């Protein structure tokens, strides 16, 4: 699989309003975008560090995957997202090698990316996202 870099880390938080000041005032990063993704029932806040981003995720509904994650595990790192220049090929390779796919075909994510998730059961417990940026 031809991955170029870690596109972002997804971090589950209870409240963006409470989490953003830590990233800005302590780590000195700048939140450059807040975006709601209704299909995922989340609100996201983005920070950039090098060519990697941090994606803070707040649930917008009780049945949001982020609400369920926080209920089970508390706040913290939720997923790792890798950049690929050929998402369908990466998904086909993962499936070929026995990895369970959450998304069999790419779908739209935040920031105009095409994304797909691999199941943590197949990835040693790390929810893994593969991203393709059609703007690049
Ligand atoms: Co993500």
Short mmCIF file of C-alpha atoms in Angstrom, two decimals, residues 5-135:
data_model
loop_
_atom_site.label_atom_id
_atom_site.label_comp_id
_atom_site.label_asym_id
_atom_site.label_seq_id
_atom_site.Cartn_x
_atom_site.Cartn_y
_atom_site.Cartn_z
CA UNK A 5 2.19 10.45 5.41
CA UNK A 6 -0.13 10.66 8.38
CA UNK A 7 -2.85 12.96 7.05
CA UNK A 8 -4.38 13.49 10.49
CA UNK A 9 -5.02 12.08 13.91
CA UNK A 10 -8.67 11.99 14.97
CA UNK A 11 -9.16 12.87 18.64
CA UNK A 12 -12.49 12.41 20.41
CA UNK A 13 -13.43 15.21 22.80
CA UNK A 14 -16.54 15.93 24.82
CA UNK A 15 -16.55 19.61 23.88
CA UNK A 16 -14.72 21.48 21.14
CA UNK A 17 -15.20 24.70 23.10
CA UNK A 18 -13.34 23.18 26.03
CA UNK A 19 -10.68 21.36 23.98
CA UNK A 20 -9.69 24.05 21.47
CA UNK A 21 -8.15 26.38 24.10
CA UNK A 22 -5.73 23.62 25.17
CA UNK A 23 -4.45 23.17 21.60
CA UNK A 24 -4.24 26.92 21.01
CA UNK A 25 -3.01 28.23 24.36
CA UNK A 26 -0.81 25.37 25.52
CA UNK A 27 0.42 23.74 22.30
CA UNK A 28 0.35 27.01 20.37
CA UNK A 29 -1.51 25.61 17.34
CA UNK A 30 -4.20 27.53 15.50
CA UNK A 31 -7.67 26.16 14.82
CA UNK A 32 -8.18 27.04 11.14
CA UNK A 33 -11.51 25.36 10.50
CA UNK A 34 -14.60 24.10 12.33
CA UNK A 35 -16.89 21.94 10.24
CA UNK A 36 -19.94 19.82 10.95
CA UNK A 37 -20.16 16.46 9.18
CA UNK A 38 -23.85 15.51 9.50
CA UNK A 39 -23.40 12.05 7.97
CA UNK A 40 -21.02 11.17 10.84
CA UNK A 41 -22.94 13.12 13.50
CA UNK A 42 -19.81 15.02 14.46
CA UNK A 43 -18.47 18.53 14.58
CA UNK A 44 -14.78 18.75 13.76
CA UNK A 45 -12.05 21.30 14.49
CA UNK A 46 -8.78 21.24 12.55
CA UNK A 47 -5.21 22.19 13.41
CA UNK A 48 -2.14 21.84 11.22
CA UNK A 49 1.32 20.74 12.31
CA UNK A 50 3.79 20.15 9.48
CA UNK A 51 1.91 18.21 6.81
CA UNK A 52 -0.19 16.48 9.45
CA UNK A 53 -3.44 17.72 10.94
CA UNK A 54 -5.23 17.12 14.18
CA UNK A 55 -8.97 16.58 13.84
CA UNK A 56 -10.88 17.09 17.07
CA UNK A 57 -14.25 15.34 17.01
CA UNK A 58 -17.28 16.26 19.09
CA UNK A 59 -20.51 14.24 18.92
CA UNK A 60 -23.61 16.09 17.71
CA UNK A 61 -26.04 13.32 18.69
CA UNK A 62 -26.29 10.65 21.38
CA UNK A 63 -26.00 7.89 18.77
CA UNK A 64 -22.92 9.46 17.17
CA UNK A 65 -19.96 7.06 16.86
CA UNK A 66 -17.96 9.62 18.86
CA UNK A 67 -20.49 9.63 21.71
CA UNK A 68 -20.26 5.84 21.85
CA UNK A 69 -16.47 5.92 21.76
CA UNK A 70 -16.27 8.41 24.65
CA UNK A 71 -18.80 6.41 26.65
CA UNK A 72 -16.64 3.28 26.32
CA UNK A 73 -13.11 4.66 26.40
CA UNK A 74 -13.28 8.29 27.43
CA UNK A 75 -11.73 11.18 25.54
CA UNK A 76 -8.59 10.46 23.55
CA UNK A 77 -7.10 9.35 20.24
CA UNK A 78 -9.90 7.92 18.10
CA UNK A 79 -8.29 7.14 14.73
CA UNK A 80 -5.17 7.46 12.63
CA UNK A 81 -5.61 8.66 9.03
CA UNK A 82 -3.06 7.89 6.34
CA UNK A 83 -2.82 9.71 3.00
CA UNK A 84 -2.86 7.66 -0.18
CA UNK A 85 -2.88 8.73 -3.81
CA UNK A 86 -5.04 5.75 -4.82
CA UNK A 87 -7.79 5.03 -2.32
CA UNK A 88 -9.67 2.34 -4.30
CA UNK A 89 -6.40 0.44 -4.82
CA UNK A 90 -5.48 0.75 -1.14
CA UNK A 91 -8.92 -0.58 -0.13
CA UNK A 92 -8.68 -3.46 -2.60
CA UNK A 93 -5.25 -4.36 -1.25
CA UNK A 94 -6.46 -4.26 2.36
CA UNK A 95 -9.45 -6.47 1.53
CA UNK A 96 -7.19 -8.82 -0.41
CA UNK A 97 -4.96 -9.19 2.64
CA UNK A 98 -7.90 -10.11 4.85
CA UNK A 99 -8.56 -6.75 6.51
CA UNK A 100 -12.18 -6.07 7.40
CA UNK A 101 -13.38 -2.86 5.75
CA UNK A 102 -15.89 -0.52 7.36
CA UNK A 103 -16.24 1.31 4.04
CA UNK A 104 -16.00 -0.88 0.94
CA UNK A 105 -15.98 2.19 -1.28
CA UNK A 106 -14.69 5.73 -0.60
CA UNK A 107 -17.09 8.29 0.83
CA UNK A 108 -16.92 12.02 1.51
CA UNK A 109 -15.26 13.21 4.71
CA UNK A 110 -14.39 16.57 6.23
CA UNK A 111 -12.23 18.99 4.25
CA UNK A 112 -13.38 17.60 0.89
CA UNK A 113 -11.36 14.40 1.32
CA UNK A 114 -12.41 10.99 0.08
CA UNK A 115 -12.09 8.60 3.00
CA UNK A 116 -12.61 4.98 4.04
CA UNK A 117 -12.17 3.23 7.37
CA UNK A 118 -10.58 -0.13 8.18
CA UNK A 119 -12.06 -2.04 11.09
CA UNK A 120 -10.01 -1.93 14.32
CA UNK A 121 -10.56 -5.68 14.73
CA UNK A 122 -8.25 -6.13 11.74
CA UNK A 123 -5.73 -3.39 12.60
CA UNK A 124 -4.52 -4.29 16.09
CA UNK A 125 -7.07 -2.07 17.76
CA UNK A 126 -6.41 1.17 15.86
CA UNK A 127 -9.34 2.52 13.88
CA UNK A 128 -7.58 3.33 10.61
CA UNK A 129 -8.71 5.84 8.01
CA UNK A 130 -7.33 6.06 4.49
CA UNK A 131 -7.67 9.44 2.77
CA UNK A 132 -7.37 10.74 -0.74
CA UNK A 133 -7.28 14.46 -1.40
CA UNK A 134 -8.83 15.11 -4.85
CA UNK A 135 -7.50 18.71 -4.72
#
